[in-house]
Structures are given as structure tokens and as C-alpha cells.
XYZ file of C-alpha atoms in Angstrom:
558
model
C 39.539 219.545 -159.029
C 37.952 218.364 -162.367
C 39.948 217.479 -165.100
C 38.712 220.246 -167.521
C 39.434 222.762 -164.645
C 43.094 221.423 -164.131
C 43.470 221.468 -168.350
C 42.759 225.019 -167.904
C 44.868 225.981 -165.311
C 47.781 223.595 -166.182
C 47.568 223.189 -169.892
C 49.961 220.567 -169.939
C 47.178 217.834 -168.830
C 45.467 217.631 -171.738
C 42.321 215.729 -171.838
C 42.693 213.216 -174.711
C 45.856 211.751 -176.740
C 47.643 214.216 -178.716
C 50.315 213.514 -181.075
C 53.855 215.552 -179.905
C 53.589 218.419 -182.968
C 50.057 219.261 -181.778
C 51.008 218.834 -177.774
C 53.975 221.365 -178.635
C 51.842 223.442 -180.685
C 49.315 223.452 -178.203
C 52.274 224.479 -175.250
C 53.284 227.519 -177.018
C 49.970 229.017 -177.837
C 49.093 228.520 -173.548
C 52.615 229.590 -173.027
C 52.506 232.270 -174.999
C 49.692 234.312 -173.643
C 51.167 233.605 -169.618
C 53.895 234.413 -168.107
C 56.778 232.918 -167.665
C 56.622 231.473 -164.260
C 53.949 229.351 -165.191
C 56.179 227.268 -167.644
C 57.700 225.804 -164.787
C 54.341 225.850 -162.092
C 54.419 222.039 -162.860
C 57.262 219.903 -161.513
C 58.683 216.707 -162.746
C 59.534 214.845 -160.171
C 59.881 210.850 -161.576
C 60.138 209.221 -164.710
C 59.409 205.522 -165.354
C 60.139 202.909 -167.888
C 56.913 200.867 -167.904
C 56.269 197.865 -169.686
C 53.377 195.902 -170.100
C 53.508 192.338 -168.794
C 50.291 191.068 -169.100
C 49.685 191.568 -173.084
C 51.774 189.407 -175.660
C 53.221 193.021 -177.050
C 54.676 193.572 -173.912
C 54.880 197.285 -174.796
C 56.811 200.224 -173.284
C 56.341 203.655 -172.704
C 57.376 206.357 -170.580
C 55.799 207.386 -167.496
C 56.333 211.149 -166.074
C 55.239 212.474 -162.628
C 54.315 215.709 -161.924
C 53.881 217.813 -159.072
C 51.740 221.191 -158.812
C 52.363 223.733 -156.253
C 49.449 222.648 -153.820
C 50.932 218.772 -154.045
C 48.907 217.256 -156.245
C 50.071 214.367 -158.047
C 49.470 213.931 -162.376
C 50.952 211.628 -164.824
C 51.727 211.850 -168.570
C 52.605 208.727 -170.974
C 55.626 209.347 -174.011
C 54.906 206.455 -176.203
C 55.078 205.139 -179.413
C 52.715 203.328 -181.754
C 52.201 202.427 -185.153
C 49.998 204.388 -186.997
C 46.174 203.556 -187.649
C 45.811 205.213 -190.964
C 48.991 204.090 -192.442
C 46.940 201.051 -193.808
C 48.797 198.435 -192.002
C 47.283 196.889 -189.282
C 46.457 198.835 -186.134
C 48.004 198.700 -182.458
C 48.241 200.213 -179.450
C 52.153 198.755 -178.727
C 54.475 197.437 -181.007
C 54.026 195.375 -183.836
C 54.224 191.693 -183.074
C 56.941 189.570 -184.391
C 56.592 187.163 -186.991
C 54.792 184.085 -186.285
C 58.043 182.341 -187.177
C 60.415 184.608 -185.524
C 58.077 184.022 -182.187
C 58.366 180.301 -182.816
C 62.226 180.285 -183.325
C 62.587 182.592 -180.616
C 60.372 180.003 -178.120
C 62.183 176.686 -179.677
C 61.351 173.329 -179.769
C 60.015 172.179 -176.063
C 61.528 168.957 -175.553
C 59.269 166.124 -173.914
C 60.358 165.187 -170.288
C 59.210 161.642 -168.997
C 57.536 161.554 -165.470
C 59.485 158.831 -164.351
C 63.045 161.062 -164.835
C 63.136 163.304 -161.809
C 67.433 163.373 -160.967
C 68.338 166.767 -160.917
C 71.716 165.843 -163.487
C 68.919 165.001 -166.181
C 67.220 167.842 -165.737
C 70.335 169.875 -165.647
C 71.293 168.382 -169.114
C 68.135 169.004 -170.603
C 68.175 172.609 -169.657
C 71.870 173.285 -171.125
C 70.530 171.384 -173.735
C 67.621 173.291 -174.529
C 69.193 176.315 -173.955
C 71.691 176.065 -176.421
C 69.105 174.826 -179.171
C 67.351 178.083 -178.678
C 70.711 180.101 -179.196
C 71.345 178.229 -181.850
C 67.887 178.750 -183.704
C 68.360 182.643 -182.589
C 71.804 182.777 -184.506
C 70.315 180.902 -187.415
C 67.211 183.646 -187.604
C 69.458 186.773 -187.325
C 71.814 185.003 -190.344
C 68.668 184.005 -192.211
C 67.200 187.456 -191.499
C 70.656 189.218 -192.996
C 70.882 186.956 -196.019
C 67.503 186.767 -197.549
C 66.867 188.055 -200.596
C 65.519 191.458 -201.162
C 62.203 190.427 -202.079
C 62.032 188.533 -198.971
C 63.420 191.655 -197.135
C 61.126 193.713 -198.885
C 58.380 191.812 -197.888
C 59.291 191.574 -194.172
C 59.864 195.231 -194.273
C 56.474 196.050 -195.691
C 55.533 193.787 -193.124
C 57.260 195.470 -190.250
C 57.417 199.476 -190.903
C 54.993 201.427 -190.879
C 54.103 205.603 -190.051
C 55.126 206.187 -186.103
C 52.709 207.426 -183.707
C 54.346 208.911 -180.771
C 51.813 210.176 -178.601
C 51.332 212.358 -175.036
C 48.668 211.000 -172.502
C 47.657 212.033 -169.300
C 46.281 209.163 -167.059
C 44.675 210.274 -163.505
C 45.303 207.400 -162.115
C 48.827 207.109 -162.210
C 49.684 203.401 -163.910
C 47.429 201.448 -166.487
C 46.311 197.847 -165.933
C 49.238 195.394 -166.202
C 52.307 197.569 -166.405
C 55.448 197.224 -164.341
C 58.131 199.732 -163.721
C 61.249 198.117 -164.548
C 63.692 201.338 -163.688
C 63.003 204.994 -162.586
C 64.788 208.632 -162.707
C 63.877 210.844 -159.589
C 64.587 214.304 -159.757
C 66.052 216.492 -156.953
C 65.620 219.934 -156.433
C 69.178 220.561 -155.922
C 71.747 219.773 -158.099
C 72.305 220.849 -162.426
C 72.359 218.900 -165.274
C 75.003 216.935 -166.538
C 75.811 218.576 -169.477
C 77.094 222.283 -169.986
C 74.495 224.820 -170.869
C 71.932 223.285 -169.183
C 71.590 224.820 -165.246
C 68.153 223.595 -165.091
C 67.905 221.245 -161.903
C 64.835 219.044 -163.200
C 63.381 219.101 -166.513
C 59.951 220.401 -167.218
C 56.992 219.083 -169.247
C 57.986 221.136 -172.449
C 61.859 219.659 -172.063
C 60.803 215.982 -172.347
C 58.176 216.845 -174.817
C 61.157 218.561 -176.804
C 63.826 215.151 -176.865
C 60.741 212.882 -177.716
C 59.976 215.545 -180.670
C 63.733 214.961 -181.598
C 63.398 211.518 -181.300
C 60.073 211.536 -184.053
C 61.923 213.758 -186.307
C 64.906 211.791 -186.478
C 63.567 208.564 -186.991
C 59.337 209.135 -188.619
C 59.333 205.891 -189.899
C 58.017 203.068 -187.603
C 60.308 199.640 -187.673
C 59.719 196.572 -185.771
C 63.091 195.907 -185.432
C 65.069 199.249 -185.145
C 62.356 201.869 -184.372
C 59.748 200.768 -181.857
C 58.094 201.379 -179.023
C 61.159 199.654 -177.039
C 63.555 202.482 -178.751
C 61.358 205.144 -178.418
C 60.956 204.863 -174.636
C 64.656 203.455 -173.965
C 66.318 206.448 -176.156
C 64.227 209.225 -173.690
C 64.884 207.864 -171.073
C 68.546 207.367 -171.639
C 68.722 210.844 -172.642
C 67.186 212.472 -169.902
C 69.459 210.381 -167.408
C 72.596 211.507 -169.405
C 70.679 215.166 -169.349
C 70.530 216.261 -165.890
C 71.988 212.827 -164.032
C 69.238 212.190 -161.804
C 69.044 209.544 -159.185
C 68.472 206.132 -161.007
C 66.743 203.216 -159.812
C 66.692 199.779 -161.530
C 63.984 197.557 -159.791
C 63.919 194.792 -163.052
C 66.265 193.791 -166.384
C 63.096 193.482 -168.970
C 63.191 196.863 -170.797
C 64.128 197.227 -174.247
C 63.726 192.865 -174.486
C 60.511 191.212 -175.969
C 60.279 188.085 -174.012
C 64.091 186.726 -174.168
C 64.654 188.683 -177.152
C 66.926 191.832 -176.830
C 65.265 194.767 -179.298
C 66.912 197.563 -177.572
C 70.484 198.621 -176.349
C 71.643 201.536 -174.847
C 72.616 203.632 -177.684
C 76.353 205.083 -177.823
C 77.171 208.398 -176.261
C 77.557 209.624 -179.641
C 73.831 209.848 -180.502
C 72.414 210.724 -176.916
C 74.817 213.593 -177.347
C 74.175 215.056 -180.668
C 70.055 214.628 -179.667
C 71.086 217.119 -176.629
C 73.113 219.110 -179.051
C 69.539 219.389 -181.019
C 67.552 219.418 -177.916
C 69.615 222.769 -177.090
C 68.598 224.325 -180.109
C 65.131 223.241 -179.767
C 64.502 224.475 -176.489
C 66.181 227.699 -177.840
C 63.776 228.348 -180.900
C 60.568 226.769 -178.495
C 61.859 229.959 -176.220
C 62.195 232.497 -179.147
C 58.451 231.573 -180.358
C 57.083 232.199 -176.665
C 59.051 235.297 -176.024
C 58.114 236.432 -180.126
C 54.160 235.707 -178.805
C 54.806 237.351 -175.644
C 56.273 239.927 -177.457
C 53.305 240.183 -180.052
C 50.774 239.516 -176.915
C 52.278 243.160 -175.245
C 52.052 244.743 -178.690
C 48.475 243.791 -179.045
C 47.899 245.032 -175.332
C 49.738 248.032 -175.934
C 47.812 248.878 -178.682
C 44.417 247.816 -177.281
C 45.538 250.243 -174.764
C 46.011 253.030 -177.254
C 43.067 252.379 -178.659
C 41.292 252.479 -175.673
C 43.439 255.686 -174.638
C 42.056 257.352 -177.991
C 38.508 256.616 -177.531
C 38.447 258.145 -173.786
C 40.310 261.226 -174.728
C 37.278 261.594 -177.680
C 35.116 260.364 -175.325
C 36.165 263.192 -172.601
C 36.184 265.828 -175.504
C 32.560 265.211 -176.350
C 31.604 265.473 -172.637
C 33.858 268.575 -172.777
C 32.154 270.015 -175.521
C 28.431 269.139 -173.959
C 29.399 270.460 -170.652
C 30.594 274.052 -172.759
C 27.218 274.062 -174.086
C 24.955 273.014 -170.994
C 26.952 275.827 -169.208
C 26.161 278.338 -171.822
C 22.879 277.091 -171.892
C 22.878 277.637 -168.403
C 24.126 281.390 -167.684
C 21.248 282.604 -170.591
C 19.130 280.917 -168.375
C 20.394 282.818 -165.208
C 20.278 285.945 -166.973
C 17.194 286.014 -167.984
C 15.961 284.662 -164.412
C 18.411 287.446 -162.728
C 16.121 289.951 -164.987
C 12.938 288.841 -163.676
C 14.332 288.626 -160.140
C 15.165 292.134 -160.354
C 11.910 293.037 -161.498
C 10.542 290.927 -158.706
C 12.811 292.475 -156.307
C 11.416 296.204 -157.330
C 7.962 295.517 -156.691
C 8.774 294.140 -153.208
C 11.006 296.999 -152.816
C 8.112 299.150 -153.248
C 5.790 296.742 -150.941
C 8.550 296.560 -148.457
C 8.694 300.666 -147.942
C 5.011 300.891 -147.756
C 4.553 298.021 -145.328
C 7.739 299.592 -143.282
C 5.555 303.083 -142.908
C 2.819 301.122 -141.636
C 4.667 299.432 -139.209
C 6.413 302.270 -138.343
C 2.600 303.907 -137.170
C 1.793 300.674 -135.478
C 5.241 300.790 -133.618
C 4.304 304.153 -132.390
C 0.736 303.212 -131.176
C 1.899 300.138 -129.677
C 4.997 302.418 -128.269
C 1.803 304.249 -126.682
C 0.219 301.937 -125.784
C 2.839 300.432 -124.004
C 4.263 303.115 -122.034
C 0.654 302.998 -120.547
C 1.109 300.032 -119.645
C 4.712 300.690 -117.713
C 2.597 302.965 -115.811
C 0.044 301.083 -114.523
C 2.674 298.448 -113.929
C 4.717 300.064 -111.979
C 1.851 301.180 -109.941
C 0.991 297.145 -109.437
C 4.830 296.570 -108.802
C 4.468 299.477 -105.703
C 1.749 298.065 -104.493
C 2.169 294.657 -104.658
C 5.821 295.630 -103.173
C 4.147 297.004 -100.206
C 2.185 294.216 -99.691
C 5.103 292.168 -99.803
C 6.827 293.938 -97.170
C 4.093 293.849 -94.851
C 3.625 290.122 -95.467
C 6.895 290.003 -94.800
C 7.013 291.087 -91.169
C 3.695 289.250 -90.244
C 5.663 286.220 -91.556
C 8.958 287.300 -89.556
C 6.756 287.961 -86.471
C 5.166 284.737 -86.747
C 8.389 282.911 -87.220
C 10.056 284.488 -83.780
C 6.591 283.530 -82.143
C 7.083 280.189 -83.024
C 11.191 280.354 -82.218
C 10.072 281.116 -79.005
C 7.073 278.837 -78.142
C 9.772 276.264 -79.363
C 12.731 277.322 -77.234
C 10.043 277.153 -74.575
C 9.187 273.649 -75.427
C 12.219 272.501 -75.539
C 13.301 273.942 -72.400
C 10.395 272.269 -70.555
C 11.487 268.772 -72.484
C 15.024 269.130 -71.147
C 13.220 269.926 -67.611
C 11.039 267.029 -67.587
C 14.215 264.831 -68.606
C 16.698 265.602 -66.102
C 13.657 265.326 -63.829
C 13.243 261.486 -65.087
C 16.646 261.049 -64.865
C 17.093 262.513 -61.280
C 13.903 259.989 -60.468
C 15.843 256.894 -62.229
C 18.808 257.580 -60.392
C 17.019 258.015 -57.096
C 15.163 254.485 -57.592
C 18.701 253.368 -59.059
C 19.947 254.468 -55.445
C 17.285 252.864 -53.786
C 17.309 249.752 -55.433
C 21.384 249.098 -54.423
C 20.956 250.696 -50.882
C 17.850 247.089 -50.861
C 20.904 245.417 -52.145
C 22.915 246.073 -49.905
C 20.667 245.704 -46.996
C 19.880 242.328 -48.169
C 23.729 241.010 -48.128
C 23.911 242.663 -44.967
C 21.185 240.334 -43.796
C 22.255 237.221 -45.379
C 26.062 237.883 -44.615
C 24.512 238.223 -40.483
C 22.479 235.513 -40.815
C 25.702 233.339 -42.483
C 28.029 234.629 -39.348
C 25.079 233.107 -37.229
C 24.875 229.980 -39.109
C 28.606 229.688 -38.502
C 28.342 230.457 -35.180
C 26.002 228.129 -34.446
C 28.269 225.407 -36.329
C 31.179 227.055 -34.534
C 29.275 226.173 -30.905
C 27.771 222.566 -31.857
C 31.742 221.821 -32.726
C 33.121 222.825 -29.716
C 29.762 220.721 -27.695
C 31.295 217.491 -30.197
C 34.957 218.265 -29.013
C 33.868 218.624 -25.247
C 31.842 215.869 -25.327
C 34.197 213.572 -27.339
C 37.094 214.931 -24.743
C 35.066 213.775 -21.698
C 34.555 210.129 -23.594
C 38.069 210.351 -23.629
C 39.115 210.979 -20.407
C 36.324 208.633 -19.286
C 37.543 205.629 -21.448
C 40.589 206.658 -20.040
C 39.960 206.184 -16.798
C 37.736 202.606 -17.248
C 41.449 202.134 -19.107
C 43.569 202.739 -15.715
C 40.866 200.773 -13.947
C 41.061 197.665 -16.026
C 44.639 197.725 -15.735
C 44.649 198.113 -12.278
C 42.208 195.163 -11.714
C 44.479 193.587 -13.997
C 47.804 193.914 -12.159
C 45.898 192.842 -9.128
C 44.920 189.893 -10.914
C 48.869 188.877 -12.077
C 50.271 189.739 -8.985
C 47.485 187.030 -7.150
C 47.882 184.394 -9.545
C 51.670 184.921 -9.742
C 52.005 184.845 -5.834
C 49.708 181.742 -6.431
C 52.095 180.400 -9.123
C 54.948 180.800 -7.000
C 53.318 179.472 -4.131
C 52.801 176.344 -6.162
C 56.525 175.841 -7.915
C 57.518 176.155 -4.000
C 55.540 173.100 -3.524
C 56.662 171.267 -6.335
C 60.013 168.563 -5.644
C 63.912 169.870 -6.774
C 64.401 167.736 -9.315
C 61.296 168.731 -11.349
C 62.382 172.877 -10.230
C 65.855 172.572 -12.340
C 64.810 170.145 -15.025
C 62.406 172.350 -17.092
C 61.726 175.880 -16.540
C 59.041 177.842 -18.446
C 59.190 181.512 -18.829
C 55.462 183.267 -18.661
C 54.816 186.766 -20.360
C 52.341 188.482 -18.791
C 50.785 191.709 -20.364
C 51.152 194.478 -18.816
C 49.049 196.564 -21.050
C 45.540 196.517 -21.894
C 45.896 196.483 -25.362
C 46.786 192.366 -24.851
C 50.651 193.222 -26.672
C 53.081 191.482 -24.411
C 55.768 193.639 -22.659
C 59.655 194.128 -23.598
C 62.053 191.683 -22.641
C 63.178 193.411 -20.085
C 59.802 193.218 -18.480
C 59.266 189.385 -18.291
C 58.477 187.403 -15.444
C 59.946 183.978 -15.466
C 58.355 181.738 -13.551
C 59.949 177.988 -13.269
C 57.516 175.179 -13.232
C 57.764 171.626 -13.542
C 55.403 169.838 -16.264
C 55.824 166.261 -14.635
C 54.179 167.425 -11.743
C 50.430 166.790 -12.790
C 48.750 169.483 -10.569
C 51.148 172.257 -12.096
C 50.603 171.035 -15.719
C 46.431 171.174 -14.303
C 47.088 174.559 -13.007
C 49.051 175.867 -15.669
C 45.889 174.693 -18.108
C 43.034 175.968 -16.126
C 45.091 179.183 -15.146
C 46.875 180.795 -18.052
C 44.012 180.562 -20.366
C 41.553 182.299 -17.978
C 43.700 184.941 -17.041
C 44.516 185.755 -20.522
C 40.287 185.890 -21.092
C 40.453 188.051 -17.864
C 42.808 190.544 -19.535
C 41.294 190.481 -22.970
C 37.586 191.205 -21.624
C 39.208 194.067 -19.486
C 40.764 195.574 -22.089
């Protein structure tokens, strides 16, 4: 938002510096013409003691924070000045000391050799310089106190001047180079501090109010008693003895001019009787805006008589111009109800001879349509008579053609159960071929096995009679074979006979002969021990051309 569209809705953010009678002024005429609530749409939420470090003034001023409904943040400076047209030399802080008072104030600087650097020298030096400069400070406030009065005069002409105390509204917030030393912030709960006042933060018309007090009790501008430093150091005191906000103190520099202290905080005594007159400020600054608010409904409620008056003459002119538009109106409508009656005779008279005439042509068309019932009905016989013969041609027709179709559709059912009876015929056909052909294959399966059946029993009798004849080469071999033991053992025992005694009882040799075919040699019980003598040479010879070939004998057979 611009700032000429937030001077219009707030009118507390003025656009330039006004002095406090015209920022009051200027308060009550917005205030006036508004309501109430809007005294208090703008909330003060902080107040700062600012001071100027980076100019040699080192001015102060008062720095208020406000808060609109939406949270926007504006600021307005309480300060004081010296005058420009008092004829005395212009500024935008205090007046500067005296060249000499500046001078004493500083003191002589005393001259420190590079080569001294113990801190005990340095430590003298400072006590020492710091009680020169208390001493110089003493000697300037006695010198001030005991000069003459033409000296006094002078420094007063000097020093005084027409104050300027002054509202500003900065967008910004802080000017180049200032500091806050302390700060008020106000809650929203709480009450002030003194009775009679149950406001919980002050608004802008309450500070604008004290730092009115504060011009009217002291107009004159001093640069001792009545600066900038007292200006902004007596508001701020009272508003923190007003409604005992929460106080911050970030630095010790207001109300001092370098080292020099201009202000102190002033008794309780004079904060209180400035609230005492602050009370009956904000009193009569109420009585003027409820007197203009009272004048502003007057004016309204006489605009709205006013306005009241003129419709009701208004509405009795229209009144009196309707009256005569309706008069103006029924002659009218007489005079065209006289020639509508008129009018309404001659078609009267038309009318009755136009109804005669249509009663004649009623009659001939009555006539003439009578004549034409007749012959009508006449069509209507005929044509019904036509109708009914039509009628039983048609019906004739239709039985005809009931019948050819029941025909029809007896042949169609004829001719299908005849295809059916031929489907199931060649259906009964078709498994009797079936059937003939399983019969055939299941006959010529039997005959197959049969066949098999046959060439089995051939194998078996066949393989039978190789059995019985293997059998019987079997019994033969064994017989040959027994024949062949029973020589060769007589021969044996022919031979041990021969042998000599001793050789008979010293070895003895027990010979297994097989009895079986098969070459396995028979059970103990079946041995033939035959004693031999191996030191007789022809026995050992015997034994070694014997045994072997009758065991080859035996094996072949078998």
C-alpha cells in the first residue's frame, strides 16, 4: 500500500513533519468524522529511545511502533528541535555546546612516550587523567553558576531558543546512524499503572497527548534544561510510569552528550502531575471528538430531513401530475367510449343484416346438404355391400389357402418321418456292418490265437523230447562213466596190491571221484579212498597219466 493510501485510511501516518498542535488538530478533525473504533485500529506495540551516534549532536528522539490490523508494521518519531525561524541558528538535534564547554568537557590529552608500555604507568596516567577531567567539569559547572549576568545572559541568548517538537513518520523503521539504547514493549494484557487509566497499551493520540504536555509546559528551548535529551527522556519516562510496560535497557548513553550527563530521570513528582494533566487532556481531546461526532449526526440528521422534505414535495408533485394525467385520461375514455358506441351501432345494424343473410345461406346449404346425406347414404349401402361380398371372397380365399397349407404341411411331416425312417434304417444297417466286422476280426483273432496256442504246444513238445533226449545221452554218459571208475579203480587197486608194505601204511591218498556228470564231487560219505604209495615211481607215473585223463574223460562226457 502507498503511503498516501495508508494516510487516508490511517490518518495518523502523516506524510510530512507536523508540529504536535497541528498533528492533534489534524487527529480530531479524522477522528471526528469516524467512529470510534478506528481511534484505536492502530496499535502501539514498542517505543524506543534512539540516539544518534554517528553525528557530533548525538541527538535523541522517540521512536513508536505501530501495528495495523492486517500486520503491517509503521513508525512515528516524537522529537525535539530548535526552531528555524526563531533567528538563531538552525538544527535538526540539539544545540551544540560551547566550544569551550566541549573542550573542558574533552580535557587536556596528555602525551604518552612510545617507549612507556608497563601497564602501572598507564594505569596512573588514566586515574590521572581522569580526575583532571572531573576536575575541569566541577570548575565549568562553578564557573557556569557564578558568572555574571551579562555573561549568563549572553550564554542564554546563546543557548535558548523557540522549541520545535515535531511528529514524523519514517517507512523504514530507523534513520541512518541511530541506536536504540532502551525500549518499552507493550502487551495486550495487563492495565496501566496508574488509577483511571484501564487502557492496556497506549494509542497514537495518548503519546501525542504527554508530548503536547511536555511543549506546553516547557515552550522555550534550553540547551541545558530543555532539549532534545529531556524531551525524549521525560516521554518516555512517563509512558513507562503510565501503563508499566515491559522495559528493556540494551545501552547507558541516553539523556548524556558524550560523557556529559544532560538528563536525569525526573522525580515522581513531575511524571505524576504530567499524568494528572494528561488525564484531563485525554478527557477534553474525547469531549471535542464526541462534540464533532455529535455535530457530525446533527448535520446527518438534518441532511436527512432535508432530504426527507424534498421527497415528500417531490412525491406530492408526482401526486399532483398523476391526478391530472388520470383526469386527463378518463375525458379521453369518455369521449372514445362515445365513439365506440356509435361504432358499435352501426355494426349492430351490419351484424343483423349479415345474420339474415346467413341465416338464407344456412338454409340453402341445410338443402343442399341433406341432398347430399342422401346420396351418401346410398354410396355407404352400396359400397357396404360390396364390402361384404369382398369380404367372403377374401374369407373363402383365406380357408382355400388354410387348407392347401394344412395339406402342405402334412405332406412335409410325411416326407420327414419318411427320411427319418430311411436314416434310421441305414443307421441300422451301418451298426449291423459293424458288428459283422468285429465278428470277423474277433474270429479271425481266436484263430490267430489258436494258431499261437498250437505252435506253443509244438515248442513245449519239442523242447520236452530235447529234454528227455539230453536226458537220456545224460544217463548214458554217466553210465560210461561209472564203467570207466570202476575199471580204473579195479586197476588202481590192482596196482596198490602190487606196491611193497611199507610204502601201503606210510602215505595214503584219498581220491574223489565224481559221481555226477555235472563234474561236482560227491558227499563225504561217498568217497573212495584209495591208498597209494608216492615212492613207488610207477604209482606216482600212474597216478599222473591216470587221474588227469579220467577227469578229461568225465568232463567231455558230461
Amino acid at each position: 500500500m502507498s503511503s498516501e493510501a495508508e494516510s487516508q485510511k490511517y490518518p495518523e501516518l502523516i506524510r510530512d513533519t507536523h508540529s504536535l498542535q497541528a498533528y492533534l488538530e489534524k487527529l480530531v478533525d479524522a477522528y471526528g468524522w469516524r467512529p470510534s473504533e478506528y481511534m484505536t485500529e492502530l496499535c502501539v506495540v514498542k517505543v524506543s529511545l534512539m540516539k544518534n551516534v554517528k553525528t557530533k549532536s548525538r541527538h535523541e528522539s522517540l521512536l513508536v511502533e505501530l501495528r495495523d490490523p492486517n500486520g503491517g508494521a509503521h513508525y512515528l518519531y516524537f522529537e525535539r528541535a530548535r526552531d528555524v525561524n526563531d533567528g538563531k541558528r538552525s538544527s535538526s538535534g540539539p544545540a551544540q555546546p560551547p566550544p569551550d564547554t566541549e573542550q573542558l568537557s574533552a580535557g587536556p590529552t596528555p602525551s604518552y612516550s612510545p617507549s612507556v608500555s608497563s601497564r602501572k604507568k598507564n594505569r596512573r596516567q588514566k586515574s590521572l587523567l581522569r580526575r583532571q577531567s572531573e576536575l575541569l567539569l566541577n570548575q565549568t559547572i562553578s564557573s557556569l553558576s557564578t558568572a555574571s549576568s551579562s555573561a549568563s545572559q549572553s550564554v542564554s541568548d546563546s543557548s535558548m531558543g523557540t522549541a520545535c517538537d515535531t511528529v514524523t513518520c519514517v517507512p523504514d523503521g530507523r534513520r541512518s546512524g541511530e541506536k536504540c539504547m532502551c525500549r518499552l514493549e507493550f502487551e495486550r494484557e495487563g492495565t496501566g499503572n496508574v488509577p483511571g487509566v484501564l487502557h492496556a497499551r497506549p494509542s497514537v493520540y495518548d503519546i501525542a497527548l504527554i508530548a503536547d504536555i511536555l511543549n506546553k509546559e516547557v515552550p522555550r528551548y534550553h540547551l541545558f534544561k530543555s532539549n532534545c535529551y529531556h524531551f525524549a527522556g521525560l516521554l518516555y519516562d512517563t509512558l513507562n510510569k503510565l501503563y508499566n510496560p515491559s522495559e528493556t535497557i540494551l545501552e547507558k548513553l541516553n539523556g548524556k552528550w558524550k560523557r556529559f550527563p544532560l538528563y536525569a530521570k525526573d522525580p515522581e513528582q513531575t511524571i505524576a502531575s504530567i499524568i494528572d494533566q494528561y488525564r484531563d487532556a485525554r478527557q477534553q481531546f474525547h469531549t471535542k471528538i464526541e462534540n464533532l461526532h455529535v455535530a457530525r449526526d446533527k448535520a446527518k440528521r438534518e441532511a436527512e430531513e432535508r432530504a426527507q422534505e424534498a421527497d415528500e414535495r417531490a412525491r406530492s408533485e408526482a401526486h399532483r401530475a398523476d391526478t391530472e394525467a388520470q383526469r386527463a385520461d378518463t375525458e379521453a375514455q369518455e369521449k372514445k367510449e362515445a365513439k365506440d358506441l356509435a361504432r358499435s351501432e352501426a355494426q349492430r345494424a351490419e351484424s343483423e343484416a349479415q345474420r339474415a343473410e346467413s341465416e338464407a345461406q344456412q338454409r340453402r346449404e341445410l338443402e343442399k346438404r341433406l341432398q347430399m346425406e342422401g346420396n351418401q347414404k346410398k354410396e355407404a349401402n352400396y359400397r357396404a355391400l360390396n364390402e361384404t361380398r369382398l369380404k367372403q371372397e377374401e374369407r373363402g380365399r383365406r380357408e382355400e389357402a388354410e387348407r392347401r397349407a394344412q395339406n402342405e404341411a402334412r405332406l412335409r411331416e410325411e416326407e420327414a418321418r419318411r427320411r427319418e425312417e430311411a436314416e434310421r434304417r441305414a443307421q441300422n444297417e451301418a451298426r449291423l456292418r459293424e458288428e459283422e466286422a468285429r465278428r470277423r476280426e474277433e474270429e479271425a483273432r481266436l484263430r490267430e490265437e489258436a494258431e499261437r496256442r498250437a505252435q506253443n504246444e509244438a515248442r513245449l513238445r519239442e523242447e520236452e523230447a530235447r529234454r528227455r533226449e539230453e536226458a537220456d545221452r545224460r544217463a548214458q554218459n554217466e553210465a560210461r562213466l561209472r564203467e570207466q571208475v570202476e575199471e580204473e579203480l579195479k586197476r588202481y587197486k590192482n596196482m596198490l596190491k602190487e606196491s611193497p608194505p611199507g610204502v601201503k601204511d606210510s602215505a595214503r591218498m584219498s581220491i574223489v571221484l565224481p559221481t555226477q556228470p555235472s563234474g561236482k564231487p560227491e558227499q563225504p560219505n561217498n568217497k573212495t579212498q584209495v591208498n597209494y604209495c608216492p615212492t613207488s615211481s610207477r604209482v606216482r607215473e600212474s597216478l599222473k597219466l591216470g587221474l588227469p585223463r579220467l577227469k578229461n574223460r568225465a568232463l567231455s562226457s558230461a
